[in-house]
Amino acid sequence: MAILTLTIDGEQVSGKDDESILEIARQHGIHIPTLCYIDGLAAVGSCRLCLVEIEGSPKLAPACTTKPQEGMVVRTATERLQRHRRMIVELLASEGNHQCAVCVVNNHCELQNLAYDVGLTYVRFPYLFPKKTLDASHKDFIIDRNRCVLCTRCLRVCYEVEGAHVWDVAGRGINCEIISGLNQPWGDSDTCTSCGKCVLVCPTGALIEKGEAVAEMEKKTDFLRFIVTARKKKEWINMDSDEE
Amino acid sequence: MTVEDLKELAEQEQERQRQFTHRIFYCSAAGCASCGSSGVRNALLKALKEKGIEKEVSAVGTGCMGLCGEGPLVRIAPDGTMYQHVDEAVAQKIVDRHILNGEKVSENLVDTSSPFFSSQFKIVLENCGSIDSENINEYIAAEGYASLAKVVTEMAPGEVIDEIRKSGLRGRGGAGYPTGLKWGIVRKAASEQKYVVCNADEGDPGAFMDRSVLEGDPHRVLEGMAIAGYSVGANQGYIYVRAEYPLAIERLRLAIKHAEKQGLLGNRIFESGFNFRIDLRIGAGAFVCGEETALIRSIEGKRGRPRPRPPYPAERGLWGSPTLINNVETFANIAPIIRRGSAWFAGIGTPKSAGTKVFALAGKIRNTGLIEVPMGIPLRRIIFDIGGGTPEGTEFKAAQTGGPSGGCIPTEHLDLPVDYESLTTVGSFMGSGGLIVMDSTSKMVEVAKYFMDFCVDESCGKCIPCRVGTVQLYNLLDKISRGEGTVDDLALLQELGTMVKETSLCGLGQGAPNPIFSTLRFFRQEYESLLRPVEGFVASPNAQKTTTNA
Ligand SMILES: Cc1cc2nc3c(=O)[nH]c(=O)nc-3n(C[C@H](O)[C@H](O)[C@H](O)COP(=O)(O)O)c2cc1C
Ligand code: SF4
Ligand code: SF4
Ligand code: FES
């Protein structure tokens, strides 16, 4: 492991060579919008929101999966990047059924926050509303695929942390869907431990607890960092002190 | 097997072939097989038997002879006469008249002095159509496996890589990455276990170059892979081939079996310490599985979805080990380079794009089929000399290269040399070698829509720009093609296209908007003529100027 120096948005920062540009930026209070990334799970670089410009490279690079290099010059908020990010969220808004007013995570939704963050005020594309199913067969939880943004956080937390691998992606392209088991009702899954981790990491109202009313549910993702640090470093971080 | 054994085997086979007064080659590759070449085979065998000359004349099934549109094709050695549209009756005539009486069957004669043949230059396809692809001895008699023998017994791995680097060979799978450089990176990677993978996923619509090589000369690919394995330090190779290519799979299986039996694959190759095995992996035909990181996951038995690079497969590939991935045609060039030297290869084509390229000619062109030309040849010569131009009464409009990530090249660029860089300057792309010719009846918005539809279907859905962006691009194209689009829609099409190109995770999404950009660049008026005027709005006469910069 080595310490490197790089420049992010004109600021000289240092970071370790096994960290991502995103992690280094965050440590220095530089905000980069993200969706598929979540602290504690493997980064997959799929939502493309965290793309940054790297001097000397013609291609944009996802901050969440890109490792730093000595002397690297990174820009995270150019006009072009902001335009692209707004359009990515605009595409998401046109893809699923995101009617916030009737959603249990209204006001606590990462997608909603992203829309504010990138300044999305209207959608220029036709709404696709592909017909997706809702599965309420689990005793405690519901998955409403119409609100899913296919970030695969549920899949990863279940596979990487809980070790159950209940979730996977079926289909291709616009027909992709999160499925439980081999496309069985969630309630019939004999691998699901009902731990609820997937529900907590889901950024939208796609995975929810039963019995919550509109705008009632708030999700917490800090537990992930707690578990992962405990397992990797045998350290018990104090979660309370982290809360603002 | 030793080097001497190999030489002896080659001589024996050459001697066997000399025993025949004639050898009749009939194309048994997929194109001719689909129009009745198995009937031709039976008719030939029957006729030879009836005349009692089956000992003096052999009938041999081969790979593609190139002129696929005129099949089934038959070629006679040693005189090189070629016949087209051969059916059972013609096969009978060939035996009766040509073989027995030395008189050509003029009705079905192919003019082999035409530019279709004389303008080609064959390296990759040198054996295609002139050897029995199911008989390893025929490949050996055509100097097959001699390069592997030379490499394993006389050259150090570094020397082989130097030789490939000096040849100037670049990857034929699309992007044109220097092959020697890639081999060098895999060689340098520190790891006990390394792999060599041959990408035979070939998913571009209308492309069948790789299939033809695998069907017509599979040992050439095995030999190239084994040389690569020796050079980079790998002992295991995989060929990832799509299930839609059953004949190629069958011939590869047979070729691997024969090579193992002869000790040309397996342990202690040419009695050296070099071991190399090759296994097949059959893909289900998803276009995205041709992308190298998705291909690797697919071989691992997982869902074929790309992942961000770096790390490149050369550093972290199959099961985390350094992996060399090359295209079929790239591997097919290796043995000839070793055999004839890097200087010979570098002298063909252009300084930056050495060697030849195989193209599959399709669309509105007289001679559809498979061709191999030196890099740098003007597009005009491919289309008008080799391809014979567009059919009677039609006019050339554009040529499409690079498949769904490529672009259209209009009449004014017909003199463009066909090499990696030149194609990029006009907004197209070499791609894997599909070349589709369009005439004046083709509508360019429809062309763009066709390719976008393909990308919508083939998107893996992992990243948002490609998953949703291609659908919305398609919707915009559809709206415009129905005459319902406005100036705003055209602007949105370009804005979204730029975003999808710049932000998508893999080459599929990054390349998907190219057909739009390329048709907009050269045929913008076709888009504009379809736009619906906005009511109550009169464009200023100067407006044109601000909207024509694609
Ligand atoms: C969507 C997509 C499809 C591809 N399909 C193929 C293919 O069918 N065959 C192939 O050789 N390369 C294909 N490629 C390129 C490969 O990723 C890779 O670059 C290539 O196999 C490397 O071999 P080369 O260096 O010999 O060209 C594809 C790339 C993308 C992005
Ligand atoms: S259900 Fe939630 S966590 Fe899972 S992929 Fe969809 S949005 Fe992401
Ligand atoms: S660009 Fe398309 S094919 Fe490639 S990863 Fe993204 S969704 Fe999948
Ligand atoms: S957060 Fe990096 S790509 Fe999604």
GROMACS .gro file of N, CA, C and O and ligand atoms in nm, chain A residues 22 26 32-38 43-51 61-65 151 156, chain B residues 308 464 505, ligand 4:
model
  116
   22LEU      N    1  -1.344   0.784  -0.574
   22LEU     CA    2  -1.464   0.825  -0.500
   22LEU      C    3  -1.437   0.832  -0.350
   22LEU      O    4  -1.471   0.929  -0.283
   26ARG      N    5  -1.447   1.166  -0.120
   26ARG     CA    6  -1.537   1.179  -0.004
   26ARG      C    7  -1.462   1.214   0.123
   26ARG      O    8  -1.509   1.295   0.203
   32ILE      N    9  -1.950   1.363  -0.496
   32ILE     CA   10  -1.977   1.311  -0.631
   32ILE      C   11  -2.106   1.229  -0.622
   32ILE      O   12  -2.114   1.139  -0.538
   33PRO      N   13  -2.205   1.260  -0.705
   33PRO     CA   14  -2.329   1.183  -0.697
   33PRO      C   15  -2.305   1.035  -0.731
   33PRO      O   16  -2.223   1.002  -0.815
   34THR      N   17  -2.376   0.946  -0.658
   34THR     CA   18  -2.363   0.802  -0.683
   34THR      C   19  -2.501   0.738  -0.669
   34THR      O   20  -2.590   0.795  -0.608
   35LEU      N   21  -2.514   0.618  -0.722
   35LEU     CA   22  -2.637   0.542  -0.700
   35LEU      C   23  -2.606   0.394  -0.675
   35LEU      O   24  -2.647   0.338  -0.575
   36CYS      N   25  -2.531   0.332  -0.766
   36CYS     CA   26  -2.506   0.188  -0.746
   36CYS      C   27  -2.405   0.165  -0.634
   36CYS      O   28  -2.406   0.061  -0.569
   37TYR      N   29  -2.317   0.262  -0.611
   37TYR     CA   30  -2.215   0.246  -0.508
   37TYR      C   31  -2.276   0.253  -0.369
   37TYR      O   32  -2.362   0.335  -0.343
   38ILE      N   33  -2.229   0.167  -0.281
   38ILE     CA   34  -2.264   0.182  -0.141
   38ILE      C   35  -2.146   0.134  -0.059
   38ILE      O   36  -2.088   0.029  -0.087
   43ALA      N   37  -1.778  -0.238  -0.559
   43ALA     CA   38  -1.822  -0.136  -0.655
   43ALA      C   39  -1.836  -0.200  -0.792
   43ALA      O   40  -1.751  -0.278  -0.833
   44VAL      N   41  -1.946  -0.168  -0.862
   44VAL     CA   42  -1.968  -0.231  -0.993
   44VAL      C   43  -1.964  -0.132  -1.109
   44VAL      O   44  -1.955  -0.171  -1.224
   45GLY      N   45  -1.971  -0.005  -1.078
   45GLY     CA   46  -1.959   0.095  -1.185
   45GLY      C   47  -2.070   0.091  -1.287
   45GLY      O   48  -2.046   0.112  -1.405
   46SER      N   49  -2.192   0.063  -1.245
   46SER     CA   50  -2.296   0.044  -1.345
   46SER      C   51  -2.390   0.162  -1.364
   46SER      O   52  -2.447   0.178  -1.470
   47CYS      N   53  -2.409   0.248  -1.263
   47CYS     CA   54  -2.507   0.355  -1.282
   47CYS      C   55  -2.448   0.471  -1.362
   47CYS      O   56  -2.521   0.545  -1.425
   48ARG      N   57  -2.319   0.487  -1.361
   48ARG     CA   58  -2.245   0.587  -1.439
   48ARG      C   59  -2.262   0.729  -1.388
   48ARG      O   60  -2.222   0.823  -1.455
   49LEU      N   61  -2.322   0.747  -1.270
   49LEU     CA   62  -2.341   0.882  -1.219
   49LEU      C   63  -2.211   0.942  -1.170
   49LEU      O   64  -2.192   1.063  -1.173
   50CYS      N   65  -2.120   0.858  -1.121
   50CYS     CA   66  -1.999   0.909  -1.059
   50CYS      C   67  -1.888   0.934  -1.160
   50CYS      O   68  -1.774   0.956  -1.123
   51LEU      N   69  -1.920   0.930  -1.290
   51LEU     CA   70  -1.817   0.950  -1.392
   51LEU      C   71  -1.744   1.083  -1.369
   51LEU      O   72  -1.806   1.184  -1.337
   61ALA      N   73  -1.427   0.824  -1.654
   61ALA     CA   74  -1.401   0.708  -1.570
   61ALA      C   75  -1.493   0.709  -1.449
   61ALA      O   76  -1.514   0.814  -1.388
   62PRO      N   77  -1.551   0.593  -1.412
   62PRO     CA   78  -1.633   0.590  -1.291
   62PRO      C   79  -1.543   0.604  -1.167
   62PRO      O   80  -1.451   0.525  -1.148
   63ALA      N   81  -1.571   0.706  -1.085
   63ALA     CA   82  -1.489   0.730  -0.967
   63ALA      C   83  -1.493   0.613  -0.871
   63ALA      O   84  -1.396   0.585  -0.801
   64CYS      N   85  -1.605   0.539  -0.871
   64CYS     CA   86  -1.620   0.432  -0.771
   64CYS      C   87  -1.533   0.311  -0.800
   64CYS      O   88  -1.505   0.233  -0.710
   65THR      N   89  -1.492   0.292  -0.927
   65THR     CA   90  -1.409   0.174  -0.956
   65THR      C   91  -1.269   0.212  -1.005
   65THR      O   92  -1.190   0.124  -1.038
  151CYS      N   93  -2.998  -0.112  -0.941
  151CYS     CA   94  -2.864  -0.078  -0.891
  151CYS      C   95  -2.790  -0.202  -0.843
  151CYS      O   96  -2.669  -0.198  -0.821
  156ARG      N   97  -2.611  -0.761  -0.417
  156ARG     CA   98  -2.476  -0.768  -0.362
  156ARG      C   99  -2.476  -0.785  -0.210
  156ARG      O  100  -2.397  -0.860  -0.156
  552PRO      N  101  -1.631  -0.270  -1.568
  552PRO     CA  102  -1.542  -0.161  -1.607
  552PRO      C  103  -1.397  -0.209  -1.622
  552PRO      O  104  -1.353  -0.296  -1.547
  708ILE      N  105  -2.719   0.233  -1.699
  708ILE     CA  106  -2.840   0.309  -1.731
  708ILE      C  107  -2.835   0.373  -1.872
  708ILE      O  108  -2.932   0.364  -1.946
  749LEU      N  109  -2.101   0.190  -2.018
  749LEU     CA  110  -1.996   0.111  -1.955
  749LEU      C  111  -1.909   0.040  -2.058
  749LEU      O  112  -1.788   0.037  -2.046
  798FES     S1  113  -2.163   0.500  -0.828
  798FES    FE1  114  -2.001   0.468  -0.966
  798FES     S2  115  -2.104   0.392  -1.138
  798FES    FE2  116  -2.265   0.397  -0.992
   0.00000   0.00000   0.00000
